[in-house]
mmCIF file of C-alpha atoms in Angstrom:
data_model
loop_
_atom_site.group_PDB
_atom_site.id
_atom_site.type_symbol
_atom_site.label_atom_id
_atom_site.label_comp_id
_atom_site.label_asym_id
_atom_site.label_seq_id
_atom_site.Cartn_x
_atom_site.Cartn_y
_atom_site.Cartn_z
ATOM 1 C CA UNK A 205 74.458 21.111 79.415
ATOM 2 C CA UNK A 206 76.538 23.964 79.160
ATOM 3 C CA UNK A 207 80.182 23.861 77.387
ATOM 4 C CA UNK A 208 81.817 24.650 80.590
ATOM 5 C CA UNK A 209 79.997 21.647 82.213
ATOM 6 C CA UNK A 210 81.336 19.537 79.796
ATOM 7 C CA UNK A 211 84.723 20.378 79.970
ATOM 8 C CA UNK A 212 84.551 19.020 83.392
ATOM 9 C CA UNK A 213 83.114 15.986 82.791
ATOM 10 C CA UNK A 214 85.609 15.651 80.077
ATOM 11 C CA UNK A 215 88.617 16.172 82.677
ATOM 12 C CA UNK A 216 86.909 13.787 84.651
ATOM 13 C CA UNK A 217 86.580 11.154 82.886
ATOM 14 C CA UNK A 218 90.478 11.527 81.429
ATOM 15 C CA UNK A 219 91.318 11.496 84.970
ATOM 16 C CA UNK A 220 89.458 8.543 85.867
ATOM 17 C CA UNK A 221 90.933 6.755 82.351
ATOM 18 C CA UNK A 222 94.069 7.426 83.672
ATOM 19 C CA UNK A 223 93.506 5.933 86.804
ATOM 20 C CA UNK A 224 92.254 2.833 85.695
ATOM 21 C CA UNK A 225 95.510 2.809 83.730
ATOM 22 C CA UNK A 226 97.878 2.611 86.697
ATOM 23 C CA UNK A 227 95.592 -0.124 88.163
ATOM 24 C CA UNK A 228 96.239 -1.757 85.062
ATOM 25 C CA UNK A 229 99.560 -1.635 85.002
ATOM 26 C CA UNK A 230 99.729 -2.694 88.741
ATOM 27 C CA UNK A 231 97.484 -5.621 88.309
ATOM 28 C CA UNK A 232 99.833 -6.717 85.602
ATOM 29 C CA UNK A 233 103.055 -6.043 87.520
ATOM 30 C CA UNK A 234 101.621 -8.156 90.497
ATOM 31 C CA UNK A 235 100.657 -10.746 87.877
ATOM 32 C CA UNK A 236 104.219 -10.981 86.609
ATOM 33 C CA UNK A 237 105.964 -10.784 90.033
ATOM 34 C CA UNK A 238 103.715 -13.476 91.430
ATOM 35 C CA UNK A 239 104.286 -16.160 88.219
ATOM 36 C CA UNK A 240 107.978 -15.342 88.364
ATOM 37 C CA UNK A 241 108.696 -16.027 92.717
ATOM 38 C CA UNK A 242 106.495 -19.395 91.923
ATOM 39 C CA UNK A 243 108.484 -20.322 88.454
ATOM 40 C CA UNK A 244 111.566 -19.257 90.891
ATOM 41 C CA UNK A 245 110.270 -21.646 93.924
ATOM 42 C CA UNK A 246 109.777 -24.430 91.394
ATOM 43 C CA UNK A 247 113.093 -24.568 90.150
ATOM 44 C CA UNK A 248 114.972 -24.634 93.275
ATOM 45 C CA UNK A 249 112.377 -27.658 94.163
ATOM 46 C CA UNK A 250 113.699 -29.430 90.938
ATOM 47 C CA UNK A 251 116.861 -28.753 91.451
ATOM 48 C CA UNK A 252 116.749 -30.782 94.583
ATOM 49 C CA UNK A 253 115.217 -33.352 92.858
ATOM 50 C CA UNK A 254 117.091 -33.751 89.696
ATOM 51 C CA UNK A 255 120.312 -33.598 91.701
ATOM 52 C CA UNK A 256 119.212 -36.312 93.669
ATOM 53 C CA UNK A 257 119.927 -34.940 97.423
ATOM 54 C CA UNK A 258 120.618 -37.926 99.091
ATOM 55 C CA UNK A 259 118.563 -36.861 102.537
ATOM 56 C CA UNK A 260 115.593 -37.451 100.345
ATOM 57 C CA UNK A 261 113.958 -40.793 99.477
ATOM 58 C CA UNK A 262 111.785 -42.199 97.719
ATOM 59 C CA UNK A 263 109.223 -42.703 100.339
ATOM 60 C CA UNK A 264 109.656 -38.905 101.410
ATOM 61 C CA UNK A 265 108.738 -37.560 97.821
ATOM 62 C CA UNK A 266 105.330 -36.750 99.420
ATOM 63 C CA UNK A 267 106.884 -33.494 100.756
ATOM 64 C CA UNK A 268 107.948 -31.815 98.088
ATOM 65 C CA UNK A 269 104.721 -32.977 96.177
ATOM 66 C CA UNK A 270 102.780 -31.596 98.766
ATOM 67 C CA UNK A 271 104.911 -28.283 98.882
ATOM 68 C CA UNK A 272 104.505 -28.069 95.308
ATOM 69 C CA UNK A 273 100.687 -28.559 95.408
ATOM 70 C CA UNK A 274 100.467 -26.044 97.933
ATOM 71 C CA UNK A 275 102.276 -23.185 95.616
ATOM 72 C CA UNK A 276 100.028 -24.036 92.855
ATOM 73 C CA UNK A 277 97.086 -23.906 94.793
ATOM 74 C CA UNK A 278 97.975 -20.380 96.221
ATOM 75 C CA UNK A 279 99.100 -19.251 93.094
ATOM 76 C CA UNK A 280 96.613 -20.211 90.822
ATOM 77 C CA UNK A 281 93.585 -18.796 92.953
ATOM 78 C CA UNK A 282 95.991 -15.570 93.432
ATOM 79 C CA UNK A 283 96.505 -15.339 89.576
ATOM 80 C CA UNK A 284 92.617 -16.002 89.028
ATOM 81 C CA UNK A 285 92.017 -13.052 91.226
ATOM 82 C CA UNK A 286 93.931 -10.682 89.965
ATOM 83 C CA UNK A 287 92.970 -11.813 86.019
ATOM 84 C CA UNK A 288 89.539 -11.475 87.141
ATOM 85 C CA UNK A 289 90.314 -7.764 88.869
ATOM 86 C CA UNK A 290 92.281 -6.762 85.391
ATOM 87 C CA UNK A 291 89.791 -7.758 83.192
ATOM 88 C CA UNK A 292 86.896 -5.906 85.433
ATOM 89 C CA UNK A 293 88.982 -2.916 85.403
ATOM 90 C CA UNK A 294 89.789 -2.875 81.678
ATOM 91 C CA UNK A 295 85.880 -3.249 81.466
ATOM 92 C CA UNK A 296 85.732 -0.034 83.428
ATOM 93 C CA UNK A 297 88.558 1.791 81.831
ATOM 94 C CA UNK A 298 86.369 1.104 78.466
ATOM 95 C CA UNK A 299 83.565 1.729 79.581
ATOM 96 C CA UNK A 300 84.800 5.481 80.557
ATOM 97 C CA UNK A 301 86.370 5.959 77.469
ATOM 98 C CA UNK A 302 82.570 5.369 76.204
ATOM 99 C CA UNK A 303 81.072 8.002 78.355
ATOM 100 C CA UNK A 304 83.819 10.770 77.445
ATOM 101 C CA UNK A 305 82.938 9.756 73.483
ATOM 102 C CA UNK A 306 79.632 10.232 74.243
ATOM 103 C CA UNK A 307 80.474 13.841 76.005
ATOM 104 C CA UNK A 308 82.762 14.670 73.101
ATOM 105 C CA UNK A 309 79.468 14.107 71.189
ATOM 106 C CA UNK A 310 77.719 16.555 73.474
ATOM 107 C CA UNK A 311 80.330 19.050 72.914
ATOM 108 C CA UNK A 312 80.687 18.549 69.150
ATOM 109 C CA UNK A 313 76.658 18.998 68.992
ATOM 110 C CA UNK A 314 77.410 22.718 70.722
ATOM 111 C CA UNK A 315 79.779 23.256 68.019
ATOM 112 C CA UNK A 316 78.293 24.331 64.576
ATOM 113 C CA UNK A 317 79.557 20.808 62.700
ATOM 114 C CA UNK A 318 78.395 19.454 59.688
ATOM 115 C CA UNK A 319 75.478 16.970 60.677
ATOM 116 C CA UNK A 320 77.178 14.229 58.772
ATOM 117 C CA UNK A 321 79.930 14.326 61.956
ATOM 118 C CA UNK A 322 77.697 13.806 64.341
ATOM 119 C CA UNK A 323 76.185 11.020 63.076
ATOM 120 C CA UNK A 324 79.730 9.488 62.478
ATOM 121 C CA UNK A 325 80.159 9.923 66.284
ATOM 122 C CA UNK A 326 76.881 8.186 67.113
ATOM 123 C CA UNK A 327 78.079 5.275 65.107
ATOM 124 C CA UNK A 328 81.212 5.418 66.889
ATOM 125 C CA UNK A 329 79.675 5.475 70.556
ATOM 126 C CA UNK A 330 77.597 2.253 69.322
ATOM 127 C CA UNK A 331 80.520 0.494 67.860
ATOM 128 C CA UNK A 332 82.690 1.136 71.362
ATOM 129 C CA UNK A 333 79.733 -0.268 73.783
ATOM 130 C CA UNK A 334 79.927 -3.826 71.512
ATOM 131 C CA UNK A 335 84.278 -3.215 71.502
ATOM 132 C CA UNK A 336 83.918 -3.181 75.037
ATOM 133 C CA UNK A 337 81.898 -6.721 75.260
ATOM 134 C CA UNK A 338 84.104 -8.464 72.996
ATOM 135 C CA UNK A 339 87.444 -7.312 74.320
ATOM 136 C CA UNK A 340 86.122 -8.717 77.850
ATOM 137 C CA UNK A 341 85.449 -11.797 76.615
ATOM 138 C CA UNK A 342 88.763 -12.062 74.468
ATOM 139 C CA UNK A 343 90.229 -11.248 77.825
ATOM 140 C CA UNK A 344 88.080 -13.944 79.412
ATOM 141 C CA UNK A 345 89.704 -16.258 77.142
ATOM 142 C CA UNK A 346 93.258 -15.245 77.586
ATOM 143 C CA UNK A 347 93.245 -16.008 80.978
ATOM 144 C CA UNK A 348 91.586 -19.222 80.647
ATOM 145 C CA UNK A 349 94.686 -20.096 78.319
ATOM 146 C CA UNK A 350 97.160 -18.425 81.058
ATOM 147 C CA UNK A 351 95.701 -20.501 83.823
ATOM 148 C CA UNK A 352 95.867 -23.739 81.449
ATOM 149 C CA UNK A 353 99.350 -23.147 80.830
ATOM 150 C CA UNK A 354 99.720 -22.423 84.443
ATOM 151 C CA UNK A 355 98.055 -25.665 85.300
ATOM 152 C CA UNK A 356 100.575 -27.779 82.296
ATOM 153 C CA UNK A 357 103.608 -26.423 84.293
ATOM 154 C CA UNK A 358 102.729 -27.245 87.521
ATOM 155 C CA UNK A 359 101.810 -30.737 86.629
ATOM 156 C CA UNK A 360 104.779 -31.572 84.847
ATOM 157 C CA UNK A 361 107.146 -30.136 88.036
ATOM 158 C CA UNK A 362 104.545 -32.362 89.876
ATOM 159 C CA UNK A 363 104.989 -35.256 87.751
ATOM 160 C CA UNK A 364 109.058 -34.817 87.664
ATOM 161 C CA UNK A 365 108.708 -34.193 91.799
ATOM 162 C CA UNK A 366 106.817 -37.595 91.677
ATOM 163 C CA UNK A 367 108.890 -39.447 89.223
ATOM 164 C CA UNK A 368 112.383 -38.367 89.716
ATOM 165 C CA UNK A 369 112.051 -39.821 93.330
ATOM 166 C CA UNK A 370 110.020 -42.998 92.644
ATOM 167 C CA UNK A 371 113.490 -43.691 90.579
ATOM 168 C CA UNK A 372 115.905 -43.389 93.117
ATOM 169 C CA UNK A 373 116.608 -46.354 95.061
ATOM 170 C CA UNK A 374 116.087 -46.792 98.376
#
């Protein structure tokens, strides 16, 4: 390959880095915004309960249980999703930053550099293909502990839906 050649490839893959950045940082925004409208939808549902509406009974706590349920549900699989998308795109992201190291190697070959360089950028290119395997699986892990978390809340609003109406009388 010529130098020219790799230039392009080069611009290429900084372009498609950069891409993958944006879809990063829209798969995060729609992470937030999601976990925020169903904290939000959560706390108006236990504010009704906790100020003890008195249209709602004992024997009716079933609905807002079963509204609750239904925003975890749809949430959770939603947050899965789009955990699942970011950590398949971070994947991606890396594993273009691996191919342009590996082009910068092609292009510092063309260049008259000291062999002991290049060899230091072989290393490199190794040590970013195993980077790229653990830092999926760390991001494996963090969204098991997200969806955990996830899971803690919505059982205790489910708990507090459950027991704050069990204790009003009827």
């Amino acid at each position: 390959m010529d130098m020219e050649r790799l230039e392009k490839r080069k611009e290429k893959l900084n372009a498609r880095i950069d891409k993958q950045d944006k879809r990063l940082n829209d798969l995060q925004s729609s992470a937030f915004s999601l976990a925020n409208y169903y904290f939000v939808f959560q706390g108006v549902i236990l504010t009704i309960v906790c100020n003890g509406a008195e249209n709602l009974k004992p024997s009716n706590r079933w609905f807002l249980l079963t509204l609750s349920i239904l925003a975890v549900l749809v949430n959770l699989f939603a947050l899965i999703q789009i955990g699942i998308k970011y950590i398949n795109t971070k994947g991606d992201q890396l594993f273009f930053k691996s191919k342009l190291n590996d082009v910068q190697l092609e292009i510092s070959k063309l260049d008259p550099t000291p062999e002991e360089e290049l060899s230091d950028e072989k290393a490199k290119s190794e040590q970013l293909k195993i980077y790229i395997n653990k830092i999926k699986q760390e991001h494996y892990l963090y969204l098991a502990f997200y969806i955990i978390t996830f899971l803690g809340f919505a059982a205790v609003v489910l708990v507090g839906c459950w027991k704050f109406l069990g204790n009003q009388n009827e």
